[in-house]
Coordinates of C-alpha atoms in Angstrom, one line a residue:
M123 CA 7.8 -11.9 17.5
P124 CA 5.5 -10.2 14.4
K125 CA 1.9 -10.3 15.7
I126 CA -1.0 -11.1 14.6
Q127 CA -3.2 -8.4 15.9
S128 CA -6.7 -8.5 14.4
V129 CA -8.5 -10.4 11.7
S130 CA -11.9 -10.4 10.0
T131 CA -14.1 -11.8 7.4
F132 CA -16.4 -11.5 4.7
E133 CA -19.0 -12.5 3.6
P134 CA -20.6 -12.7 0.0
P135 CA -23.9 -11.2 0.2
F136 CA -25.8 -14.7 -1.6
E137 CA -25.8 -17.9 0.9
V138 CA -26.9 -21.0 -0.9
K139 CA -27.8 -24.0 0.7
Q140 CA -26.0 -27.2 -0.3
E141 CA -29.6 -29.2 -1.7
A142 CA -29.5 -26.1 -3.7
A143 CA -26.0 -26.4 -5.5
V144 CA -27.5 -30.0 -5.7
E145 CA -30.5 -29.1 -7.6
L146 CA -28.6 -26.2 -10.2
T147 CA -25.8 -29.1 -10.7
R148 CA -28.5 -31.1 -11.3
S149 CA -29.9 -29.8 -14.1
L150 CA -27.0 -29.1 -15.3
F151 CA -24.9 -32.2 -16.0
S152 CA -28.1 -35.4 -15.8
E153 CA -27.8 -35.1 -19.6
K154 CA -23.4 -35.6 -19.7
F155 CA -23.9 -38.1 -16.5
K156 CA -25.2 -41.4 -16.5
D157 CA -24.9 -42.1 -13.1
I158 CA -25.1 -39.3 -12.0
E159 CA -27.1 -39.4 -8.7
R160 CA -24.4 -41.9 -7.9
L161 CA -22.1 -38.5 -8.4
L162 CA -24.3 -36.1 -6.1
R163 CA -23.6 -37.9 -3.1
V164 CA -20.1 -35.5 -3.2
F165 CA -22.1 -32.5 -2.3
Q166 CA -23.4 -34.9 1.2
N167 CA -19.8 -36.8 1.5
G168 CA -18.5 -33.3 1.7
D169 CA -19.6 -32.3 5.0
I170 CA -21.0 -29.0 3.4
E171 CA -24.4 -27.6 4.4
K172 CA -24.0 -23.7 3.1
R173 CA -21.7 -21.8 1.6
D174 CA -21.9 -17.6 0.2
V175 CA -21.4 -16.1 -2.8
C176 CA -21.2 -12.9 -4.9
M177 CA -23.9 -13.5 -7.3
P178 CA -27.1 -14.9 -7.0
L179 CA -27.8 -18.7 -7.9
D180 CA -29.8 -19.2 -10.6
W181 CA -26.3 -16.6 -12.7
Y182 CA -24.4 -19.9 -12.7
G183 CA -26.5 -21.6 -14.9
K184 CA -26.1 -18.9 -17.9
H185 CA -23.5 -18.4 -20.0
H186 CA -20.7 -16.4 -19.6
D187 CA -17.8 -15.2 -20.7
F188 CA -14.0 -15.0 -19.7
E189 CA -14.7 -11.3 -20.1
E190 CA -17.4 -10.7 -18.3
R191 CA -16.6 -12.7 -15.3
N192 CA -13.3 -10.4 -14.0
E193 CA -15.3 -7.4 -14.4
L194 CA -17.4 -9.3 -12.1
Y195 CA -14.3 -9.9 -10.0
I196 CA -12.5 -6.9 -9.9
A197 CA -16.0 -4.9 -9.0
H198 CA -16.9 -7.2 -6.7
A199 CA -12.7 -7.5 -4.8
V200 CA -12.9 -4.2 -5.0
E201 CA -16.1 -4.0 -2.8
F202 CA -15.3 -6.5 -0.2
G203 CA -11.8 -6.3 -0.3
A204 CA -12.5 -3.0 1.8
A205 CA -15.2 -4.1 3.8
A206 CA -13.1 -6.1 5.0
I207 CA -10.1 -4.4 5.7
R208 CA -12.1 -1.4 7.7
K209 CA -13.3 -4.0 9.5
C210 CA -10.2 -5.3 10.3
L211 CA -8.5 -2.1 11.3
V212 CA -11.4 -1.7 13.7
G213 CA -11.2 -4.8 15.4
E214 CA -14.1 -6.1 16.5
G215 CA -12.9 -6.1 20.3
M216 CA -9.7 -8.0 19.1
L217 CA -8.0 -4.0 18.8
D218 CA -8.0 -2.3 22.4
G219 CA -8.6 0.8 19.8
P220 CA -9.2 1.5 15.9
V221 CA -6.1 1.9 13.4
A222 CA -6.3 4.7 11.1
E223 CA -5.5 3.1 7.5
R224 CA -2.9 5.8 6.9
E225 CA -1.0 3.9 9.9
I226 CA 0.1 1.3 7.2
D227 CA 2.9 0.5 5.9
A228 CA 2.7 -2.0 3.3
I229 CA -0.2 -4.7 2.0
F230 CA -0.1 -8.4 0.7
F231 CA -3.4 -9.2 -1.6
I232 CA -3.6 -12.6 -2.4
S233 CA -5.9 -13.6 -5.2
S234 CA -6.2 -16.6 -7.8
T235 CA -9.4 -16.5 -8.8
G236 CA -9.2 -13.2 -11.5
L237 CA -6.7 -10.9 -13.0
A238 CA -6.7 -7.0 -12.6
T239 CA -3.4 -5.1 -13.3
P240 CA -3.8 -2.5 -11.6
S241 CA -3.7 -5.1 -9.0
I242 CA -7.1 -4.7 -6.4
E243 CA -5.1 -3.5 -3.6
A244 CA -4.3 -0.1 -5.3
R245 CA -7.4 0.1 -6.5
I246 CA -8.0 -0.1 -3.3
M247 CA -6.4 2.6 -1.7
N248 CA -8.4 4.9 -4.1
R249 CA -11.3 4.3 -1.8
L250 CA -9.9 4.5 1.1
P251 CA -7.0 6.9 2.3
F252 CA -3.5 5.1 3.2
R253 CA -0.7 6.7 2.5
D254 CA 1.0 7.0 -1.0
D255 CA 3.5 5.7 -0.2
V256 CA 2.0 1.8 1.0
K257 CA 4.3 -1.3 -0.4
R258 CA 1.9 -3.1 -2.5
I259 CA 2.7 -6.8 -2.6
P260 CA 0.4 -8.6 -4.9
I261 CA 0.9 -12.6 -4.8
W262 CA -1.0 -14.7 -7.7
G263 CA -1.1 -18.4 -8.3
L264 CA -0.9 -20.2 -5.0
G265 CA -4.8 -21.6 -4.4
C266 CA -5.4 -22.9 -1.1
A267 CA -1.9 -22.1 0.6
G268 CA -1.9 -18.2 0.0
G269 CA -4.3 -16.9 3.1
A270 CA -0.8 -18.6 5.5
A271 CA 2.1 -18.5 2.3
G272 CA 1.3 -14.4 2.7
I273 CA 0.4 -14.4 6.9
S274 CA 4.1 -15.8 6.6
R275 CA 5.4 -13.3 3.6
A276 CA 4.6 -10.5 6.2
F277 CA 6.2 -11.9 9.3
E278 CA 9.1 -11.5 7.3
Y279 CA 8.2 -8.1 6.2
C280 CA 8.1 -7.5 9.4
Q281 CA 11.1 -9.1 10.4
A282 CA 12.8 -6.7 7.9
F283 CA 10.8 -3.2 8.9
P284 CA 10.7 -3.9 13.1
E285 CA 8.0 -0.5 13.5
A286 CA 5.8 -2.0 10.4
K287 CA 2.3 -2.6 10.1
V288 CA 1.1 -4.7 7.3
L289 CA -2.2 -5.9 6.2
V290 CA -2.6 -9.3 4.4
L291 CA -6.3 -9.4 2.4
A292 CA -7.2 -12.5 0.7
V293 CA -10.4 -12.2 -1.8
E294 CA -11.1 -15.6 -3.6
L295 CA -14.4 -15.9 -5.8
C296 CA -14.1 -19.1 -6.8
S297 CA -17.6 -18.9 -7.9
L298 CA -17.4 -16.8 -10.6
T299 CA -15.1 -19.3 -12.4
F300 CA -17.9 -22.1 -12.5
Q301 CA -18.0 -23.6 -16.0
K302 CA -21.1 -24.8 -16.9
D303 CA -20.0 -26.5 -19.9
D304 CA -17.5 -28.6 -18.1
Y305 CA -18.3 -31.5 -17.9
T306 CA -15.2 -33.2 -16.1
K307 CA -15.5 -34.8 -12.4
S308 CA -12.5 -32.9 -11.7
N309 CA -14.6 -29.9 -12.2
L310 CA -17.8 -32.1 -10.2
V311 CA -15.8 -32.1 -7.4
G312 CA -15.1 -28.2 -7.1
V313 CA -18.3 -27.6 -7.4
S314 CA -19.5 -29.2 -4.3
L315 CA -16.7 -27.5 -2.4
F316 CA -15.7 -23.9 -3.3
S317 CA -17.3 -21.0 -2.5
D318 CA -16.7 -16.8 -2.8
G319 CA -14.9 -15.4 0.7
V320 CA -12.6 -12.3 1.8
A321 CA -10.5 -12.1 4.7
C322 CA -8.1 -10.2 6.3
A323 CA -5.4 -9.7 9.0
L324 CA -3.3 -7.2 10.8
I325 CA 0.4 -8.2 11.6
T326 CA 2.3 -6.1 13.3
G327 CA 7.2 -5.8 14.3
D328 CA 8.1 -5.6 17.3
Q329 CA 8.7 -2.1 17.6
S330 CA 5.1 -1.2 16.5
S331 CA 2.7 1.5 18.3
I332 CA -0.1 -0.9 18.8
S333 CA 0.4 -2.7 21.5
S334 CA -1.9 -5.8 23.7
S335 CA -4.2 -5.8 26.5
H336 CA -4.7 -9.7 26.0
P337 CA -2.8 -12.7 23.9
K338 CA -2.1 -12.4 20.3
P339 CA -0.6 -15.1 17.9
A340 CA 3.7 -14.2 18.0
I341 CA 4.7 -15.6 14.6
L342 CA 7.6 -18.0 15.9
S343 CA 8.9 -19.2 12.6
T344 CA 7.3 -20.3 9.3
T345 CA 8.2 -22.8 6.4
S346 CA 7.4 -23.9 2.5
K347 CA 7.9 -26.4 1.0
M348 CA 6.9 -27.9 -2.9
M349 CA 6.4 -31.4 -3.8
P350 CA 8.5 -32.0 -7.6
D351 CA 6.9 -33.0 -10.1
S352 CA 2.8 -32.0 -9.2
E353 CA 1.8 -29.0 -10.9
D354 CA -1.4 -31.8 -11.6
V355 CA -2.4 -31.8 -8.6
M356 CA -4.7 -28.8 -8.2
G357 CA -4.8 -25.2 -10.0
W358 CA -6.4 -24.1 -12.7
D359 CA -6.1 -24.7 -16.6
I360 CA -6.5 -21.3 -18.9
K361 CA -8.5 -21.6 -21.3
N362 CA -10.6 -18.8 -24.2
N363 CA -13.6 -18.8 -22.0
G364 CA -11.3 -18.3 -18.7
L365 CA -10.4 -20.4 -15.4
Y366 CA -11.1 -24.9 -15.7
V367 CA -10.1 -25.7 -12.6
V368 CA -7.5 -28.7 -11.7
F369 CA -8.0 -30.6 -8.3
S370 CA -6.6 -34.2 -8.2
K371 CA -9.1 -37.1 -6.2
S372 CA -5.5 -37.6 -4.8
I373 CA -4.8 -34.6 -2.8
P374 CA -6.0 -36.7 0.7
S375 CA -3.6 -39.4 0.0
I376 CA -1.2 -36.6 -1.0
I377 CA -1.4 -35.4 2.4
T378 CA -1.5 -38.6 4.2
N379 CA 2.5 -39.8 2.6
W380 CA 3.2 -35.8 1.9
L381 CA 2.6 -33.2 5.2
G382 CA 3.6 -35.9 7.9
P383 CA 7.2 -35.6 7.4
F384 CA 6.9 -31.8 6.9
V385 CA 5.7 -30.9 10.3
H386 CA 8.2 -33.4 11.5
E387 CA 10.5 -31.9 10.6
F388 CA 9.6 -28.1 11.3
L389 CA 8.8 -28.8 14.0
D390 CA 12.2 -30.7 14.7
R391 CA 14.0 -27.4 13.8
N392 CA 11.7 -25.7 17.0
A393 CA 12.9 -28.1 19.7
L394 CA 9.2 -28.9 20.1
S395 CA 6.5 -31.8 19.8
Q396 CA 3.5 -32.5 18.3
K397 CA 2.1 -33.1 21.7
E398 CA 3.3 -29.6 22.6
I399 CA 0.7 -28.0 19.8
T400 CA -2.2 -27.0 21.4
H401 CA -4.2 -25.0 18.3
F402 CA -4.3 -26.3 15.0
V403 CA -5.2 -23.9 12.4
A404 CA -5.1 -26.0 9.7
H405 CA -6.6 -24.7 6.3
P406 CA -10.1 -27.5 5.7
G407 CA -9.8 -28.3 1.7
G408 CA -12.7 -30.6 2.0
K409 CA -13.4 -33.0 4.8
K410 CA -11.3 -36.4 3.4
V411 CA -8.2 -33.4 3.8
L412 CA -9.5 -33.3 7.0
Q413 CA -9.1 -36.9 7.3
A414 CA -6.5 -37.0 6.5
Y415 CA -4.7 -33.9 8.4
E416 CA -5.8 -36.4 11.3
E417 CA -4.0 -38.9 10.0
A418 CA -0.8 -37.9 8.8
L419 CA -0.3 -35.5 12.4
H420 CA -1.9 -38.2 15.1
F421 CA -4.5 -36.2 15.6
D422 CA -7.6 -36.9 17.1
S423 CA -10.3 -34.7 15.4
T424 CA -11.6 -32.3 18.1
K425 CA -7.9 -30.4 17.1
T426 CA -9.6 -30.4 13.6
E427 CA -13.2 -29.2 15.1
I428 CA -13.5 -25.3 14.1
S429 CA -10.8 -26.4 10.6
R430 CA -14.3 -28.6 10.7
N431 CA -17.5 -25.6 11.7
V432 CA -15.4 -23.2 8.9
L433 CA -16.0 -25.9 5.9
R434 CA -19.7 -27.2 7.2
Q435 CA -20.3 -23.0 7.2
H436 CA -18.8 -21.5 3.9
G437 CA -16.8 -24.1 2.2
N438 CA -13.8 -24.1 0.8
M439 CA -13.2 -19.9 0.3
S440 CA -9.7 -21.5 -0.9
S441 CA -6.9 -17.7 -0.3
P442 CA -8.7 -16.9 2.8
T443 CA -10.5 -20.0 4.8
V444 CA -7.1 -20.6 7.0
L445 CA -7.7 -17.0 8.1
Y446 CA -11.7 -17.7 9.0
V447 CA -10.4 -20.8 11.2
L448 CA -7.6 -18.1 12.7
K449 CA -10.5 -15.7 13.7
E450 CA -12.3 -19.0 15.2
F451 CA -9.8 -19.4 18.0
M452 CA -8.6 -15.7 18.1
N453 CA -11.7 -15.6 19.5
Q454 CA -11.4 -18.1 21.9
S455 CA -9.1 -16.1 23.4
P456 CA -6.2 -18.7 24.2
S457 CA -4.1 -18.8 26.9
K458 CA -0.7 -17.0 27.0
G459 CA 2.5 -19.3 25.8
E460 CA 0.1 -21.6 24.2
Y461 CA 1.5 -22.3 20.6
G462 CA -0.4 -23.1 17.3
L463 CA 0.3 -24.6 14.0
M464 CA -0.7 -22.8 11.0
A465 CA -0.8 -25.2 8.3
A466 CA -1.8 -25.0 4.3
L467 CA -1.7 -26.8 1.2
G468 CA -1.9 -25.3 -2.2
P469 CA -1.2 -25.5 -6.5
G470 CA 2.2 -26.6 -6.9
F471 CA 1.9 -29.1 -5.4
C472 CA 3.0 -27.4 -2.0
G473 CA 2.3 -26.2 1.8
E474 CA 2.9 -23.5 4.5
L475 CA 3.4 -23.9 7.8
L476 CA 4.1 -21.0 10.8
L477 CA 4.3 -21.0 14.3
L478 CA 2.2 -19.5 15.9
R479 CA 2.4 -18.8 20.2
W480 CA -0.3 -16.2 22.1
E481 CA 2.0 -14.1 23.6

């Protein structure tokens, strides 16, 4: 049973209050939408108070081509990613002692908001003292499901190599994809929700030299599922000026109808009932998404309280967001033997589930 030993997060430097985001959006979109004030209610109704982004707010009101955006993505992803890795290996109270970069055997890099070849983890390896034989596994295109999927793939790696110490680094700079001339409602909803964030997790195999003095989440089982012919639910349209958001208004209803059976099948395979799940580590895609989780799984709002607070303070950061939620659960030090369910949904349309038990 590979364990999640440490999780760190890194917040980009510019905090944006939701009211400031509303004012910028009004100034850019008011001439294109006759009912702009009604549409701007999505900002107030989203239960987001503030977000963090990598550039000053006034930068987003100006034109920037794809080349400029992507160069900023690479520079910030390397800087922020390296900082998150350092924090994760120090442990910030989660580890009995620091772990050196040279002890790491593999790095899974997760992102969907920029392009880089060599990929970001290779560039970070030239800044930090990793061994030159570290396995590199960049994963692109899973969007909001990426953080949970990255932990799942690291779990499988540690099953194959039980002595391994593996990093999962999720970096998303959603704000750099903002298209000020995209006058679709999908873009407007995206502006109200998405933000920038970085998270890193350390996962170890059963025979790793790292030990814990207090309970950590062991990964018991994982599963993935894709809904056929659902490419238009969420994702990117890639055009000359960059990435244009695809975000269907049907997402909450899809979750309500699709997620319940997915979760029940997974728990049945692991001989567990929903009542035995103490901690619901859910990616908070938005306020309506959290409500759909509760309806689909018959959870009350206490089960999504931590996810809701992460959304309120950070917005939807895509793949790192579920790791922000996981960090909050780990900081609460759950009792040994308690079960958790990690869940995230993303483009495909797809879902990733992980069964956790604190050991």
